N, CA, C and O atoms as a GROMACS GRO file, in nm:
protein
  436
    1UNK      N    1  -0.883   0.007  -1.536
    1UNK     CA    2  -0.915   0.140  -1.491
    1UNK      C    3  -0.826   0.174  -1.372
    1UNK      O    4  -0.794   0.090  -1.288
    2UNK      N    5  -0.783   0.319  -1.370
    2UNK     CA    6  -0.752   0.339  -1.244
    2UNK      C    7  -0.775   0.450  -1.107
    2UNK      O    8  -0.802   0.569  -1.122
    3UNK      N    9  -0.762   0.398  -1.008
    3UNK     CA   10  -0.871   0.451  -0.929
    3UNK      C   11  -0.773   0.503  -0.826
    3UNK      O   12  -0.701   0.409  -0.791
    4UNK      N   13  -0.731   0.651  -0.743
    4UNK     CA   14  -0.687   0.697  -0.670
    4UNK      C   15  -0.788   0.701  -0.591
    4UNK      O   16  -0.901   0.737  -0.625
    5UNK      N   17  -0.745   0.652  -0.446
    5UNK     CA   18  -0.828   0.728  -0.348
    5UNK      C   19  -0.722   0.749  -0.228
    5UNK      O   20  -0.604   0.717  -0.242
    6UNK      N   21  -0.771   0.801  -0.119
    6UNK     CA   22  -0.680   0.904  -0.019
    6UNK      C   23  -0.749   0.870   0.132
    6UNK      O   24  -0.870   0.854   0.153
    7UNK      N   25  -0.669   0.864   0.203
    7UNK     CA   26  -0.677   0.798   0.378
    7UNK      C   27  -0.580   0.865   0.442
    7UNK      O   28  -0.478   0.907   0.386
    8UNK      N   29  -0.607   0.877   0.558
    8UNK     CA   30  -0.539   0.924   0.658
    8UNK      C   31  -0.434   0.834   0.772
    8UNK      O   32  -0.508   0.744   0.811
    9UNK      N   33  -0.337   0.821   0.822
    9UNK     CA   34  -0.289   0.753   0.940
    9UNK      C   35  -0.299   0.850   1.058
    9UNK      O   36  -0.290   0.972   1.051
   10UNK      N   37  -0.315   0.787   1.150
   10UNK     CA   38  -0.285   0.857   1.314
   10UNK      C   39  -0.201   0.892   1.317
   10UNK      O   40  -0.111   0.823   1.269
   11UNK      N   41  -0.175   0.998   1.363
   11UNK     CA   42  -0.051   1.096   1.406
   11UNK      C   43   0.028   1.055   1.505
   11UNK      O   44   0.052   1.124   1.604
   12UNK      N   45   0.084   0.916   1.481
   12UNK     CA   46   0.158   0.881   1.580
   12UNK      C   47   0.272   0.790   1.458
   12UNK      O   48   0.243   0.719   1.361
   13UNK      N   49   0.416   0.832   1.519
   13UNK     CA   50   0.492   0.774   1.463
   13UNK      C   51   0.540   0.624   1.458
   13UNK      O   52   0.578   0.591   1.346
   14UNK      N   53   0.545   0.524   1.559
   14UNK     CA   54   0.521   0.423   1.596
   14UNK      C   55   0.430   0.341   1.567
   14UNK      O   56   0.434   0.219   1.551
   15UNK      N   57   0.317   0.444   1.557
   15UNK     CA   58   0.168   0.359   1.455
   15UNK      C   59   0.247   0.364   1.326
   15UNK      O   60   0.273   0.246   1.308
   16UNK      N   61   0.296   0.428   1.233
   16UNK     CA   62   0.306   0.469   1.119
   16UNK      C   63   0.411   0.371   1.058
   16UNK      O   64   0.420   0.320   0.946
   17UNK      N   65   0.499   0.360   1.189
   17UNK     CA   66   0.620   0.250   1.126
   17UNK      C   67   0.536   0.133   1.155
   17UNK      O   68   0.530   0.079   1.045
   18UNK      N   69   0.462   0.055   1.243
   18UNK     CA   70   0.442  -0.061   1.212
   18UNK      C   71   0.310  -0.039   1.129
   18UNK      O   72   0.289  -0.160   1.128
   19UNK      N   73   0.204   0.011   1.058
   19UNK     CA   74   0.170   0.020   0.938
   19UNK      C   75   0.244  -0.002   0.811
   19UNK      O   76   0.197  -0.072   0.722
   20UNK      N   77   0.398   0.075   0.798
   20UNK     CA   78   0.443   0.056   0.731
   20UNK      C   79   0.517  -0.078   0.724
   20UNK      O   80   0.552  -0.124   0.615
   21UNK      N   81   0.544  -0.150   0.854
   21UNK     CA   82   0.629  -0.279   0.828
   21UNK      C   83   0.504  -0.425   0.750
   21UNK      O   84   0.534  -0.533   0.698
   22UNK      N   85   0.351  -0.356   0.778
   22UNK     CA   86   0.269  -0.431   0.740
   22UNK      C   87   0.284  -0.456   0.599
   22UNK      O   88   0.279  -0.557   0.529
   23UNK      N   89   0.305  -0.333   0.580
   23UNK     CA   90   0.237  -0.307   0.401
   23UNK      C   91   0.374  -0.368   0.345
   23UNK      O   92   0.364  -0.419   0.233
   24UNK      N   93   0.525  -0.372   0.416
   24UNK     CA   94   0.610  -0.455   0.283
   24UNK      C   95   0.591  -0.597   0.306
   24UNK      O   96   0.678  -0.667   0.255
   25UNK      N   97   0.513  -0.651   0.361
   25UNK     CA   98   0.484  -0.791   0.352
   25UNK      C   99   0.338  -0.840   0.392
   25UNK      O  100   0.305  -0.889   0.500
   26UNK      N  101   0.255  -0.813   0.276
   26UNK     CA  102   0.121  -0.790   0.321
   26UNK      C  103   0.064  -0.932   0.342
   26UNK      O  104   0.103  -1.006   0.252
   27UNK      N  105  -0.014  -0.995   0.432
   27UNK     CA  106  -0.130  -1.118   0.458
   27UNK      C  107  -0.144  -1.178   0.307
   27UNK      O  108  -0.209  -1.114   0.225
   28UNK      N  109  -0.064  -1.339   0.256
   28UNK     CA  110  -0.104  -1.360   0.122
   28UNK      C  111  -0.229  -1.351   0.115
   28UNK      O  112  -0.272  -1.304   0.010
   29UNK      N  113  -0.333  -1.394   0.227
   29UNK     CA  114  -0.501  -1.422   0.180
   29UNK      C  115  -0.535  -1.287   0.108
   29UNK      O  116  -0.595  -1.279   0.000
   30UNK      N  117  -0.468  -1.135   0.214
   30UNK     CA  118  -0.478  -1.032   0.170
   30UNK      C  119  -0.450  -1.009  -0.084
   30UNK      O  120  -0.517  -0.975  -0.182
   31UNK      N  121  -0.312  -1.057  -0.052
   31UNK     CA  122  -0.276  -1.021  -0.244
   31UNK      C  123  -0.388  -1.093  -0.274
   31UNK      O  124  -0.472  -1.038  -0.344
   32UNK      N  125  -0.406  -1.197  -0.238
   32UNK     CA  126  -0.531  -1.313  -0.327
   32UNK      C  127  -0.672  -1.262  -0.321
   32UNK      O  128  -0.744  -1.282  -0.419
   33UNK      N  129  -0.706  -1.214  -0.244
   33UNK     CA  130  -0.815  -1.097  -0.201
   33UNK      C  131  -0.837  -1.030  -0.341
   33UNK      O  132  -0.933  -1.046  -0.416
   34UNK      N  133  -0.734  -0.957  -0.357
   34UNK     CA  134  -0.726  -0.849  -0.435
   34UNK      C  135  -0.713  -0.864  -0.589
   34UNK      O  136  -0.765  -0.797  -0.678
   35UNK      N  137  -0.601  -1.007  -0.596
   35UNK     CA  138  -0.616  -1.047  -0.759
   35UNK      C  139  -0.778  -1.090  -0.799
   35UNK      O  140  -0.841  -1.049  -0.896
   36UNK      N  141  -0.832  -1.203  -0.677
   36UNK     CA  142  -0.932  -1.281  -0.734
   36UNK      C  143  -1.069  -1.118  -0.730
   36UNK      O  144  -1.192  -1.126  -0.740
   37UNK      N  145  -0.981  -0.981  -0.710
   37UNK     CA  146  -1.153  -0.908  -0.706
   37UNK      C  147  -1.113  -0.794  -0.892
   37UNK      O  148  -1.161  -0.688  -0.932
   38UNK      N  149  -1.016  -0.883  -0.949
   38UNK     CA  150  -0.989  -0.775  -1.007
   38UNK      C  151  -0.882  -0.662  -1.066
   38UNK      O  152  -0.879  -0.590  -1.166
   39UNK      N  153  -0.797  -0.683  -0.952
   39UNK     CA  154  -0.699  -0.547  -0.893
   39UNK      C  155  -0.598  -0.589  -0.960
   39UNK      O  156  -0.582  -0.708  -0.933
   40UNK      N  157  -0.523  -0.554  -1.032
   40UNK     CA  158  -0.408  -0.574  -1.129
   40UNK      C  159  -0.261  -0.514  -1.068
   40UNK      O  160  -0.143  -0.541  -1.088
   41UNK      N  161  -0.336  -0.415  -0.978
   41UNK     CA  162  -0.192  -0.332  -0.947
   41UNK      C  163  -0.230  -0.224  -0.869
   41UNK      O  164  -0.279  -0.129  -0.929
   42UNK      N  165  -0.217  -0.216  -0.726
   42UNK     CA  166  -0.180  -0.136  -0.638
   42UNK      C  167  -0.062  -0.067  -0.572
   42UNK      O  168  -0.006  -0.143  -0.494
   43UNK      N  169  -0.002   0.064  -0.580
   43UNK     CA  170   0.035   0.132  -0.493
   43UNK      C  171  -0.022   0.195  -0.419
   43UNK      O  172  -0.134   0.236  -0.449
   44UNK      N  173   0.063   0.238  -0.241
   44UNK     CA  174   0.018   0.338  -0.164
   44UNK      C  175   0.158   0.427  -0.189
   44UNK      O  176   0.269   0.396  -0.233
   45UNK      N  177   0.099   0.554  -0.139
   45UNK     CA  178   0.198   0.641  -0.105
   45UNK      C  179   0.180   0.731   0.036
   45UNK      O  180   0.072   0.729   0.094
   46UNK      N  181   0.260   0.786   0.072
   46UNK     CA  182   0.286   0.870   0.203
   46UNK      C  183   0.337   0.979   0.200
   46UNK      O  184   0.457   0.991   0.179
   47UNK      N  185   0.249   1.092   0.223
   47UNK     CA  186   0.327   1.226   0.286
   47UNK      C  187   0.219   1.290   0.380
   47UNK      O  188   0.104   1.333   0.375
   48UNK      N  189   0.354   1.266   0.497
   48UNK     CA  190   0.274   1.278   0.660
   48UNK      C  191   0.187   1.179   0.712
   48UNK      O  192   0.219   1.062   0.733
   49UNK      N  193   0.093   1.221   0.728
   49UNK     CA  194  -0.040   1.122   0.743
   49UNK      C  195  -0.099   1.144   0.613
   49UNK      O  196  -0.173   1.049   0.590
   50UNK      N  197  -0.099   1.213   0.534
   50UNK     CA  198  -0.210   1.151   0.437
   50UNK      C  199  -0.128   1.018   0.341
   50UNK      O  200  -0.006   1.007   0.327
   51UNK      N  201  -0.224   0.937   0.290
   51UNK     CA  202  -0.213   0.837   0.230
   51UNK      C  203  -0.252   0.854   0.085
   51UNK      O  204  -0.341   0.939   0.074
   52UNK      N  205  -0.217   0.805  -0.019
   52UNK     CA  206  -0.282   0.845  -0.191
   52UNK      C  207  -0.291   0.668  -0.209
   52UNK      O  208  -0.194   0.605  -0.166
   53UNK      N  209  -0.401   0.592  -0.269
   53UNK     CA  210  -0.374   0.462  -0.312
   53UNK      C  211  -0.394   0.513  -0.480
   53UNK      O  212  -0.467   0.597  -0.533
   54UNK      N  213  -0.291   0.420  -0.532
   54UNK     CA  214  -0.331   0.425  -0.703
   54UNK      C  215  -0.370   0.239  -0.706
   54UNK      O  216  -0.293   0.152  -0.664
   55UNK      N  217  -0.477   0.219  -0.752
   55UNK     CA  218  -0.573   0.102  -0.734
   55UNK      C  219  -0.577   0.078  -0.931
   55UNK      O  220  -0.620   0.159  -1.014
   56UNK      N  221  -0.527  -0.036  -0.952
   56UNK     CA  222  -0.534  -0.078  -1.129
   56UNK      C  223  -0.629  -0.174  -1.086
   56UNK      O  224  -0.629  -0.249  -0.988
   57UNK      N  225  -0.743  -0.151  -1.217
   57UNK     CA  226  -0.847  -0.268  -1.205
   57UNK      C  227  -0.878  -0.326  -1.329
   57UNK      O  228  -0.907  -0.242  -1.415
   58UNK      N  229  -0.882  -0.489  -1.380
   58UNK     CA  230  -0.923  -0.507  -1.459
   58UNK      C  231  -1.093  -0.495  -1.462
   58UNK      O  232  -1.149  -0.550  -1.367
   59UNK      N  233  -1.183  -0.426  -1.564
   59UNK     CA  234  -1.270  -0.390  -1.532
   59UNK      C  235  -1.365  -0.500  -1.570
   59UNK      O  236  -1.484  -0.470  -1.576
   60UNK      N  237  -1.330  -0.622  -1.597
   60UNK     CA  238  -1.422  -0.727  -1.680
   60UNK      C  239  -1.440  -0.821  -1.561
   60UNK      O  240  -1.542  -0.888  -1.545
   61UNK      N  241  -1.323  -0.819  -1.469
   61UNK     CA  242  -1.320  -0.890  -1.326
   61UNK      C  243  -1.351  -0.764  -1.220
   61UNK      O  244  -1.354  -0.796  -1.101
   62UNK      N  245  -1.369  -0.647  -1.246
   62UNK     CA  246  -1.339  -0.586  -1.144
   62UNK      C  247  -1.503  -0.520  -1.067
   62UNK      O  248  -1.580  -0.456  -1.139
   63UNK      N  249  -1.541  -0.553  -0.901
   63UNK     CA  250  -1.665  -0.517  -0.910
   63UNK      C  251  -1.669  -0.504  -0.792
   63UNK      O  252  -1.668  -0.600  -0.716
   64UNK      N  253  -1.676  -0.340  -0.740
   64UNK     CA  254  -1.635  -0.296  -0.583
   64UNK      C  255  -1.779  -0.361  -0.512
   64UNK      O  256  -1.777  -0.395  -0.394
   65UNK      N  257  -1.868  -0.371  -0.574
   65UNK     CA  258  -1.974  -0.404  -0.497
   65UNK      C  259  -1.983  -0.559  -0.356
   65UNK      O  260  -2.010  -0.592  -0.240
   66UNK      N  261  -1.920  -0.611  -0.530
   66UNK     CA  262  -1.897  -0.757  -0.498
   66UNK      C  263  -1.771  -0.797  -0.423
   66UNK      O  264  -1.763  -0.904  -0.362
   67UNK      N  265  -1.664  -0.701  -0.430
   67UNK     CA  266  -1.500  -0.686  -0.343
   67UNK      C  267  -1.598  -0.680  -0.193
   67UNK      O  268  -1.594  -0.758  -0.098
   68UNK      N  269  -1.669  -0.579  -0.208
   68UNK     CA  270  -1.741  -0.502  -0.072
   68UNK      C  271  -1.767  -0.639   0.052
   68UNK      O  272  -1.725  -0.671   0.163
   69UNK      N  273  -1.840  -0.677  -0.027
   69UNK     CA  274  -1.916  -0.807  -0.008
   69UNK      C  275  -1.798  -0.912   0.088
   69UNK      O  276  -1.778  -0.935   0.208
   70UNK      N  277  -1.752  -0.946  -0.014
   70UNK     CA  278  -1.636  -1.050   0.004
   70UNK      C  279  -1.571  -1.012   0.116
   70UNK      O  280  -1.578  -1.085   0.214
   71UNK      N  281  -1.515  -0.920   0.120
   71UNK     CA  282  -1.433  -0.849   0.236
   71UNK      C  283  -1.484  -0.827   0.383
   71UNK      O  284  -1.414  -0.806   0.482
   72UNK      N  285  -1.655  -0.838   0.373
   72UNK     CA  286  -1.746  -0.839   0.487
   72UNK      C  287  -1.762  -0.960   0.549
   72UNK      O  288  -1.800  -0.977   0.665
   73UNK      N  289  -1.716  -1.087   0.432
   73UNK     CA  290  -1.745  -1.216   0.448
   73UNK      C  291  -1.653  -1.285   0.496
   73UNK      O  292  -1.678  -1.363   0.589
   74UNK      N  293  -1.524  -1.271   0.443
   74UNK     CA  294  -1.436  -1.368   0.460
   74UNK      C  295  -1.362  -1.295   0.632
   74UNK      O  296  -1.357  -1.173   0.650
   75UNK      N  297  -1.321  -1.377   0.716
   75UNK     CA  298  -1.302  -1.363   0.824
   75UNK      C  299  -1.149  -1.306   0.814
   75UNK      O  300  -1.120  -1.205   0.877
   76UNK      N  301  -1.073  -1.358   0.752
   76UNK     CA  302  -0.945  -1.303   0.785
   76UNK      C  303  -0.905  -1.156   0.696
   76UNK      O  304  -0.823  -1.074   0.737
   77UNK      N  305  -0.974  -1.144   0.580
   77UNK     CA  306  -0.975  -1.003   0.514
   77UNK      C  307  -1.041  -0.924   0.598
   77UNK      O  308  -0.976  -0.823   0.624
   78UNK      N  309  -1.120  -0.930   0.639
   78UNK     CA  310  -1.232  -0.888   0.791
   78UNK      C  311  -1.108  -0.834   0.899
   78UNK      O  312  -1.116  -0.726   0.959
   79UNK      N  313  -1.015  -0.910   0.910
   79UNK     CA  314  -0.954  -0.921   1.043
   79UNK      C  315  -0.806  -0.852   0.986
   79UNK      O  316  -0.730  -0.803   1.070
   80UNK      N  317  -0.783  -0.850   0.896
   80UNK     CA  318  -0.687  -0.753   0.780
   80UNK      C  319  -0.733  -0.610   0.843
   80UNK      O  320  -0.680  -0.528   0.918
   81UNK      N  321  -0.873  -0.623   0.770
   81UNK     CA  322  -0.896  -0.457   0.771
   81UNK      C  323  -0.894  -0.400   0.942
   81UNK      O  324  -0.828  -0.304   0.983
   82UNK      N  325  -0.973  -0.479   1.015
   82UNK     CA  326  -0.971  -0.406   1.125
   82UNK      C  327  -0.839  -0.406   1.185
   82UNK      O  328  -0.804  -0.315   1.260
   83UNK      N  329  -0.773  -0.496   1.159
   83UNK     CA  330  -0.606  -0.490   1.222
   83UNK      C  331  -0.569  -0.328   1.161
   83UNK      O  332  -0.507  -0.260   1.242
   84UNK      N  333  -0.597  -0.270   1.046
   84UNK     CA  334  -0.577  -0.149   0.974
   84UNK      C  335  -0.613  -0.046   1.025
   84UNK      O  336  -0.551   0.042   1.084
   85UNK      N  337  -0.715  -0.057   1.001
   85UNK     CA  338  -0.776   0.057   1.134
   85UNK      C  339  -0.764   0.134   1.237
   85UNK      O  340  -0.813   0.247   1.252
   86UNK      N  341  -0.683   0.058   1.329
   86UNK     CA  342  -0.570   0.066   1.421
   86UNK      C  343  -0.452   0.181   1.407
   86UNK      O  344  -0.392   0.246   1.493
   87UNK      N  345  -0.444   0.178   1.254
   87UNK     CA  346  -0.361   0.263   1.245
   87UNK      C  347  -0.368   0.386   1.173
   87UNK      O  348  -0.284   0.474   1.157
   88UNK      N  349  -0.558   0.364   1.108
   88UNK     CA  350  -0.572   0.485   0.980
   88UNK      C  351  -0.655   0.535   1.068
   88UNK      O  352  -0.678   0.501   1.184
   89UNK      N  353  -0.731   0.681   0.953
   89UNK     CA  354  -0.848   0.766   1.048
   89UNK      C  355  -0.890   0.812   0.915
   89UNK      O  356  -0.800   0.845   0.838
   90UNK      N  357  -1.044   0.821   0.862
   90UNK     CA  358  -1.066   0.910   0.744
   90UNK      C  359  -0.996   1.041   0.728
   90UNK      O  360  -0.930   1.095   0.817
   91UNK      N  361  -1.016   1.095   0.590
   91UNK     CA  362  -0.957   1.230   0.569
   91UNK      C  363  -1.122   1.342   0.603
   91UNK      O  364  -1.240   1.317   0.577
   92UNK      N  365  -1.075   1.432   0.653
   92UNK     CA  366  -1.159   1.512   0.704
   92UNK      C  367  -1.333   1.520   0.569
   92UNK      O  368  -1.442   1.560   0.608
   93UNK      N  369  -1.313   1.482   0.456
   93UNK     CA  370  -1.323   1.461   0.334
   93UNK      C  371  -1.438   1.320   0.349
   93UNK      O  372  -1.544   1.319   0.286
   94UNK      N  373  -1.400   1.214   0.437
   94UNK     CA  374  -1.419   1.120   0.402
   94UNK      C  375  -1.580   1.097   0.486
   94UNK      O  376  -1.606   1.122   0.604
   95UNK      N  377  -1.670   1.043   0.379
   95UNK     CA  378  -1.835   1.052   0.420
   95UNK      C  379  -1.840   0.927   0.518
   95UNK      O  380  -1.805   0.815   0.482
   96UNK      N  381  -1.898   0.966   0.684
   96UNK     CA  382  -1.924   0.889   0.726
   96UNK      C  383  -1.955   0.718   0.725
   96UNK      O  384  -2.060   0.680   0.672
   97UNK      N  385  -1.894   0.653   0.762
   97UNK     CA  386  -1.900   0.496   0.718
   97UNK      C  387  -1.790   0.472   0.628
   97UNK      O  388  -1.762   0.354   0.604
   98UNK      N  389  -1.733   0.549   0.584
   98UNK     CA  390  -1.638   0.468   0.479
   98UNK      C  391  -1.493   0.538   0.499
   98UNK      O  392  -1.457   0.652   0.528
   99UNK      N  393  -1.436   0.429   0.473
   99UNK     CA  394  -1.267   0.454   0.486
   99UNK      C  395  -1.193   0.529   0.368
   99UNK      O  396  -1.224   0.648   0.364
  100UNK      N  397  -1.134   0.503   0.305
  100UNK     CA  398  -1.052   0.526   0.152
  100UNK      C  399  -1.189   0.566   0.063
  100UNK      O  400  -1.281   0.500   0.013
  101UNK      N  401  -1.150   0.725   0.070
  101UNK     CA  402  -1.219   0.784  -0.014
  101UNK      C  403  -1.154   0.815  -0.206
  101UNK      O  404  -1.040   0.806  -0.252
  102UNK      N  405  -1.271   0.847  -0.266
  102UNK     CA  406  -1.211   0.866  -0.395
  102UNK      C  407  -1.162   0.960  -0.480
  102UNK      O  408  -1.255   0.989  -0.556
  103UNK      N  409  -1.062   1.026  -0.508
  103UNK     CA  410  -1.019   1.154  -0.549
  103UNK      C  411  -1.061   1.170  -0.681
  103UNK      O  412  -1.048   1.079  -0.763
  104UNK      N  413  -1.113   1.285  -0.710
  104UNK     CA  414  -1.180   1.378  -0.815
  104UNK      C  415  -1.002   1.400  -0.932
  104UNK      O  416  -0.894   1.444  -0.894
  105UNK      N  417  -1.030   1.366  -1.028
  105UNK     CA  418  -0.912   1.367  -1.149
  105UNK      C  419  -0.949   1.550  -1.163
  105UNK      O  420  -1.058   1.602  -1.189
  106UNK      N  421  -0.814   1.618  -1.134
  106UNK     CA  422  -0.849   1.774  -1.178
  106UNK      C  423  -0.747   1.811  -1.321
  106UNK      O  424  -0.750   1.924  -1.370
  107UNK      N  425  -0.662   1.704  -1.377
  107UNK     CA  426  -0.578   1.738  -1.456
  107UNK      C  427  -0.534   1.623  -1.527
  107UNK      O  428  -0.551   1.524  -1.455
  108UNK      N  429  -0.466   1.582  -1.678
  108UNK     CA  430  -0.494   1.484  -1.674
  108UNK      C  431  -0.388   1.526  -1.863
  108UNK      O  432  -0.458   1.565  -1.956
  109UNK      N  433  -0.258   1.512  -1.883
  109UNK     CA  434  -0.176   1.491  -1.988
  109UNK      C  435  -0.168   1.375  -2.097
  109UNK      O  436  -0.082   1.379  -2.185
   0.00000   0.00000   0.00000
Protein backbone atom coordinates (compact mmCIF):
# COMPACT_ATOMS: atom_id res chain seq x y z
CA UNK A 1 0.00 0.00 0.00
CA UNK A 2 0.94 3.43 -0.32
CA UNK A 3 0.71 6.08 2.02
CA UNK A 4 1.56 9.96 1.46
CA UNK A 5 1.69 12.02 4.32
CA UNK A 6 2.99 15.81 4.68
CA UNK A 7 5.24 17.72 7.54
CA UNK A 8 6.57 20.80 7.86
CA UNK A 9 10.46 22.03 8.55
CA UNK A 10 11.37 25.29 10.45
CA UNK A 11 11.94 28.11 8.53
CA UNK A 12 15.37 28.22 8.99
CA UNK A 13 17.86 27.41 6.37
CA UNK A 14 20.69 25.88 8.33
CA UNK A 15 18.06 23.70 10.11
CA UNK A 16 17.00 22.54 6.66
CA UNK A 17 20.52 21.72 5.37
CA UNK A 18 21.49 19.71 8.30
CA UNK A 19 18.02 17.84 8.15
CA UNK A 20 18.86 17.31 4.86
CA UNK A 21 22.54 15.99 5.45
CA UNK A 22 20.60 13.54 7.94
CA UNK A 23 18.27 12.08 5.58
CA UNK A 24 21.28 11.06 2.85
CA UNK A 25 22.68 8.86 5.40
CA UNK A 26 20.03 7.85 7.70
CA UNK A 27 20.80 5.91 11.51
CA UNK A 28 21.08 1.99 10.15
CA UNK A 29 18.92 1.06 13.47
CA UNK A 30 16.71 3.81 11.77
CA UNK A 31 16.39 1.56 7.77
CA UNK A 32 16.02 -1.63 10.10
CA UNK A 33 13.27 0.12 12.01
CA UNK A 34 11.47 0.50 9.01
CA UNK A 35 12.11 -2.83 6.98
CA UNK A 36 11.41 -5.02 10.19
CA UNK A 37 7.76 -2.67 10.47
CA UNK A 38 6.90 -3.39 6.97
CA UNK A 39 8.01 -0.38 4.83
CA UNK A 40 9.23 -1.51 1.47
CA UNK A 41 10.03 1.91 0.22
CA UNK A 42 10.18 5.39 1.32
CA UNK A 43 10.66 8.74 -0.26
CA UNK A 44 10.63 12.37 1.13
CA UNK A 45 10.30 15.30 -0.88
CA UNK A 46 10.79 19.19 -0.43
CA UNK A 47 9.28 22.36 -1.53
CA UNK A 48 10.11 25.12 0.96
CA UNK A 49 9.19 23.87 4.23
CA UNK A 50 6.61 21.65 3.37
CA UNK A 51 7.63 18.03 3.29
CA UNK A 52 5.41 15.11 1.11
CA UNK A 53 6.58 11.38 2.42
CA UNK A 54 5.52 8.60 -0.17
CA UNK A 55 5.64 5.57 2.52
CA UNK A 56 5.40 1.73 0.46
CA UNK A 57 4.05 -0.81 2.86
CA UNK A 58 3.93 -4.38 2.70
CA UNK A 59 0.53 -4.81 4.18
CA UNK A 60 0.90 -8.52 5.56
CA UNK A 61 4.00 -7.08 7.69
CA UNK A 62 2.78 -3.74 7.81
CA UNK A 63 1.05 -2.40 11.24
CA UNK A 64 1.26 1.43 12.24
CA UNK A 65 -0.11 0.49 15.50
CA UNK A 66 2.54 -1.85 16.30
CA UNK A 67 5.49 0.56 14.28
CA UNK A 68 3.81 3.16 16.92
CA UNK A 69 4.67 1.04 19.66
CA UNK A 70 8.12 0.02 18.74
CA UNK A 71 9.26 3.44 18.04
CA UNK A 72 8.03 4.51 21.71
CA UNK A 73 10.14 1.58 22.88
CA UNK A 74 13.24 1.27 21.41
CA UNK A 75 15.60 4.03 22.74
CA UNK A 76 17.57 4.99 19.82
CA UNK A 77 14.47 5.23 17.21
CA UNK A 78 13.12 7.33 20.26
CA UNK A 79 16.26 9.41 20.06
CA UNK A 80 16.05 9.42 15.96
CA UNK A 81 12.79 10.99 16.22
CA UNK A 82 13.39 13.56 18.74
CA UNK A 83 16.82 14.42 17.16
CA UNK A 84 13.99 15.24 14.14
CA UNK A 85 12.02 17.33 15.72
CA UNK A 86 14.54 19.78 16.06
CA UNK A 87 14.12 20.45 12.79
CA UNK A 88 10.26 19.78 11.75
CA UNK A 89 6.94 21.61 13.00
CA UNK A 90 3.35 20.11 12.06
CA UNK A 91 1.49 21.45 9.02
CA UNK A 92 -1.06 23.91 10.18
CA UNK A 93 -3.38 20.70 9.19
CA UNK A 94 -1.74 18.53 11.56
CA UNK A 95 -4.15 17.25 14.78
CA UNK A 96 -2.56 17.95 17.91
CA UNK A 97 -0.07 15.17 19.17
CA UNK A 98 0.94 13.95 16.00
CA UNK A 99 3.63 14.71 13.55
CA UNK A 100 3.35 13.46 9.72
CA UNK A 101 -0.02 13.80 8.86
CA UNK A 102 -1.98 11.85 6.12
CA UNK A 103 -2.99 13.28 2.76
CA UNK A 104 -6.51 12.73 1.36
CA UNK A 105 -5.93 11.00 -2.52
CA UNK A 106 -8.04 13.82 -4.66
CA UNK A 107 -7.06 12.30 -8.11
CA UNK A 108 -5.84 9.23 -9.09
CA UNK A 109 -4.94 7.86 -13.25
Amino acid sequence: MRHFLALDLKDDPALIAEYEAYHRDIWPEVREHLKAHGVTAMEIHRLGTRMVMLMETDDARHDPEAMALATRDDPKIRQWEELMWKFQAPTPWTPEGEKWTAMRRIFCL
